Amino acid sequence: MNGSISKSIRAAYSRHELLLAATATAVVTIFSLMLVPLTGYVAIALLYLLLVVLAGLKFSRWTVLLTAGAGAVLWNFLFIPPRYTIYIEKIEDLMLFAMFFVVAIAMGHITNRLRESQVAQQQRERRTSALYELVRQAGLAPDPDTGLCAAISLIETIFGVRAALLLRLKDHTLSRTPHSASSLKMDPAALDGAQTAFDRQTSVRQLTAAPHQSEGRYLPLKAHTTVMGVLAVAPARKKSFDAAEIELLETFAVLIGTILERDHLLEAFKHAEILEASERLHRALLQSVSHELKTPLAAVRTGIDALASGAMIENKKRVTIQEIQSASRRLQRVIDNLLNMSRIESGAVQPKLDWCEVGELIEAAVDLAGDSLSEHRLVMTNGSNLPMVKIDQALLEQCLCNLLLNSASWSPPGSQITVTARLQDSLLVLSVKDEGKGIRESELGRIFDVFYRGADARPGGTGLGLAIVDGFVRAHNGNVHAANRQPRGAEFVITIPVETLSADLAEEFA
Amino acid sequence: MNERPLALVIDDEQQIRKLLRILLEEEYRVFESESGRQGLSDIAARRPDVVLLDLGLPDMDGMVVLKRLREWSRVPVLILSVREGPDDKVAALDGGADDYVTKPFESVELLARLRAIQRRGAVGPDEPYFQAGHLAIDFNSRTVSVSGDEVKLTATEYALLKVLAQHAGKVVTHKQLLREVWGPNAEEQSQYLRVYMTHLRKKIEISEAREKLLRTESGIGYRLVIPTRNR
């Protein structure tokens, strides 16, 4: 399709076409000279008419008019008696000649119109398909950047140009650095041209120094409400653009501007959604957490006031101190949970991957859970048979610990909690099973939500434990899900893609 | 009566200083500094036996205090901070701190850690015997025994155990262990460390023991714990 839109129009004026018309006229004339003894001079007019019609189908208007004129003159000079003069003797010959002239021009004109409308039709089709391609490749691209790369390369192939895109920055000024896919080098003069186009919101024409003084065009990417940037183009082979090309380029610029604006609005919308979600989180935080913070704090203060008042028997004192200790631990757990959750919410959790032994991970998680598991029977698989895995041990320790605490609080004392670990291809699968009452089907989808608490949850707890598990596991590109077991109990399974290293390999390092 | 050791508390929170004084006064003479600059000059003037350093100081970061201090002093330093990220801990330990305790802390734990880093200051690496719980090491004959039975260790396992024992009670970072056992080029090869720690544990730990001898500090390093109950 390279440059073909303009070619058909420019070719109209080419010398090539005139030469072809002259040759055809000469051939017809020679043929007529041979034929005239047989047919008489009137029939020859029809041959010239045929020539004009054919020329009208092929050539541009001026060539057709010239052909018609030449045909009339030649017919008159060579064939109408008296021959070899331009003088016409008989009145009917004069009429024939006049009619020939009118018919030739009319025929030429009509066929030429027909052809032009056909060319215009083809141009429209090419234009439509070019715009369609732009919408398909740039507008429906999975992300804005891919779309822009596609738009630039599309413009370059359709117009045979080198192109550059300068985008509007966040502070609503024009970037001085072209988009990375741009092939057109932007020197300071070119950047100024683009800036002018951006400021005036009209396309700007400029002679560029390289290559060979060709024309540079700067088209503003106009959208509904604003200008999203500037499209800079310079022809690769020729010196300038014609009107049709410029019109299409301007349409392209508007389309790209609209696509960019759409992406911009989408982003703004997402941002607004995030803000709204964080506001919701704030409200929930105030409700749920203020309770969770104030309860242990109240216990601490009451206990301390009791101690401060003096007269207390030794036994009671000891109990009070124990209560204060446990309340302050609870307070710390709530604060830790909140801090972890806010790290997750702000996307600040970056796992620090390091080699780690799975058995050690499980033991550390059990240690972390501490006395909360003392009333349950804990069964652990021997993880030391597994190869080492590359994970953030501290994060996963917290995950497993939260799952253990969750199981412990939802299953009766004396029941069994099972922790297992296995490797499945390159996936680390960690599972925590309990023998509690399981999870209601209606709640299965929501238990990992922030601040969600089971309908019949025991008092205490922030509704953050499982959300933190989910957040930390996601940070590892893994997932966690819950299911009910038969005949009773629940199972939580963490699945994480990991790199592995078998112990034998590592021994080479001795 | 032998004079109690001097502990210097560098912390800008008056409440923390007050409570630390109450906690420490049983075993230490306590002196307080409320800023980094003052702390540095107090260390120079008073020559404390142990320093408790907060990281979030108003005039300069605790890490800077530590760096300046380590240019001329080897006094045992325990970092006492609310910063709980593994990165902060590793940075402080590699920067010359002897141990790291996060606020809020358990009083018993803090006292045990303080004793551990002070012991190291007093004894040094030239002590030929080491014992912790059921584990005994004779550095002269390079023999290790568990509950009286000799255990065969490979050269690497022994070297690893020796470093941990020399820093007993204190956390030793991965980097430090790798450097001391395998050499400076191995600082990033943590997978080897994991493998040898696993081997070492299998050989020297008794499964019935309630408390583990070699404790993992996630993302930081290992600590050889000196059991308090068993002795």
CSV table of N, CA and C in Angstrom, one decimal, chain A residues 155-156 159-164 183-186 190 204 206-219 231-241 245 249:
chain,number,residue,atom,x,y,z
A,155,ILE,N,1.7,3.9,11.1
A,155,ILE,CA,1.8,5.1,10.3
A,155,ILE,C,3.0,5.1,9.4
A,156,GLU,N,4.1,4.5,9.9
A,156,GLU,CA,5.3,4.4,9.1
A,156,GLU,C,5.1,3.5,7.8
A,159,PHE,N,2.2,5.4,5.3
A,159,PHE,CA,2.5,6.7,4.7
A,159,PHE,C,3.9,6.7,4.1
A,160,GLY,N,4.7,5.6,4.5
A,160,GLY,CA,6.1,5.6,4.1
A,160,GLY,C,6.8,6.8,4.7
A,161,VAL,N,6.7,7.0,6.0
A,161,VAL,CA,7.3,8.1,6.7
A,161,VAL,C,8.1,7.6,7.9
A,162,ARG,N,8.9,8.5,8.4
A,162,ARG,CA,9.5,8.2,9.7
A,162,ARG,C,8.7,9.0,10.7
A,163,ALA,N,8.3,8.4,11.8
A,163,ALA,CA,7.3,9.1,12.7
A,163,ALA,C,7.9,9.1,14.2
A,164,ALA,N,7.4,10.1,14.9
A,164,ALA,CA,7.7,10.1,16.3
A,164,ALA,C,6.5,10.6,17.1
A,183,SER,N,10.8,6.4,15.2
A,183,SER,CA,12.0,6.2,14.4
A,183,SER,C,12.5,7.6,13.9
A,184,LEU,N,11.7,8.6,14.1
A,184,LEU,CA,12.2,10.0,13.7
A,184,LEU,C,13.0,10.6,14.8
A,185,LYS,N,14.2,11.1,14.4
A,185,LYS,CA,15.0,11.8,15.4
A,185,LYS,C,14.5,13.2,15.6
A,186,MET,N,14.4,13.6,16.8
A,186,MET,CA,13.8,14.9,17.1
A,186,MET,C,15.0,15.8,17.5
A,190,ALA,N,13.1,20.5,15.7
A,190,ALA,CA,11.9,19.7,15.6
A,190,ALA,C,11.0,19.7,16.8
A,204,VAL,N,1.6,21.9,12.2
A,204,VAL,CA,2.6,22.8,11.9
A,204,VAL,C,3.5,22.1,10.9
A,206,GLN,N,7.2,22.3,8.7
A,206,GLN,CA,8.5,22.8,9.0
A,206,GLN,C,9.5,22.1,8.1
A,207,LEU,N,10.5,22.8,7.5
A,207,LEU,CA,11.5,22.2,6.8
A,207,LEU,C,12.5,21.6,7.7
A,208,THR,N,12.8,20.3,7.6
A,208,THR,CA,13.8,19.7,8.5
A,208,THR,C,15.2,19.7,7.8
A,209,ALA,N,16.2,19.7,8.6
A,209,ALA,CA,17.6,19.7,8.0
A,209,ALA,C,17.9,18.4,7.4
A,210,ALA,N,17.5,17.3,8.0
A,210,ALA,CA,17.8,16.0,7.5
A,210,ALA,C,16.5,15.2,7.4
A,211,PRO,N,16.3,14.3,6.5
A,211,PRO,CA,17.2,14.2,5.3
A,211,PRO,C,16.8,15.1,4.2
A,212,HIS,N,17.8,15.5,3.5
A,212,HIS,CA,17.7,16.4,2.3
A,212,HIS,C,16.5,17.4,2.4
A,213,GLN,N,16.5,18.2,3.4
A,213,GLN,CA,15.5,19.3,3.4
A,213,GLN,C,14.1,18.9,3.2
A,214,SER,N,13.7,17.7,3.8
A,214,SER,CA,12.3,17.3,3.5
A,214,SER,C,11.4,18.0,4.5
A,215,GLU,N,10.1,17.8,4.3
A,215,GLU,CA,9.1,18.5,5.0
A,215,GLU,C,8.8,17.8,6.3
A,216,GLY,N,8.8,18.5,7.5
A,216,GLY,CA,8.4,17.9,8.7
A,216,GLY,C,7.0,18.4,9.1
A,217,ARG,N,6.2,17.5,9.6
A,217,ARG,CA,4.8,17.9,9.9
A,217,ARG,C,4.6,17.5,11.4
A,218,TYR,N,4.0,18.4,12.2
A,218,TYR,CA,3.7,18.2,13.6
A,218,TYR,C,2.2,18.3,13.8
A,219,LEU,N,1.6,17.2,14.1
A,219,LEU,CA,0.1,17.2,14.2
A,219,LEU,C,-0.3,17.0,15.6
A,231,LEU,N,2.1,14.3,17.1
A,231,LEU,CA,2.6,13.3,16.2
A,231,LEU,C,3.6,14.0,15.2
A,232,ALA,N,4.8,13.6,15.1
A,232,ALA,CA,5.7,14.2,14.2
A,232,ALA,C,6.0,13.2,13.1
A,233,VAL,N,5.9,13.7,11.8
A,233,VAL,CA,6.2,12.8,10.7
A,233,VAL,C,7.1,13.5,9.7
A,234,ALA,N,8.0,12.8,9.0
A,234,ALA,CA,8.8,13.3,7.9
A,234,ALA,C,8.8,12.2,6.9
A,235,PRO,N,8.6,12.6,5.6
A,235,PRO,CA,8.6,11.6,4.5
A,235,PRO,C,10.0,10.9,4.4
A,236,ALA,N,10.0,9.6,4.2
A,236,ALA,CA,11.3,8.9,4.1
A,236,ALA,C,11.9,9.1,2.8
A,237,ARG,N,11.1,9.1,1.7
A,237,ARG,CA,11.7,9.1,0.3
A,237,ARG,C,11.5,10.4,-0.4
A,238,LYS,N,10.3,11.0,-0.3
A,238,LYS,CA,10.0,12.2,-1.1
A,238,LYS,C,10.1,13.4,-0.2
A,239,LYS,N,9.7,14.6,-0.7
A,239,LYS,CA,10.0,15.8,0.0
A,239,LYS,C,8.8,16.3,0.8
A,240,SER,N,7.6,16.1,0.3
A,240,SER,CA,6.5,16.7,1.0
A,240,SER,C,5.3,15.8,0.9
A,241,PHE,N,4.2,16.2,1.6
A,241,PHE,CA,3.0,15.4,1.6
A,241,PHE,C,2.0,16.1,0.7
A,245,GLU,N,-3.0,13.0,2.0
A,245,GLU,CA,-2.1,12.4,3.0
A,245,GLU,C,-2.2,13.2,4.3
A,249,LEU,N,-3.5,11.9,7.8
A,249,LEU,CA,-2.6,12.0,9.0
A,249,LEU,C,-3.2,12.7,10.1
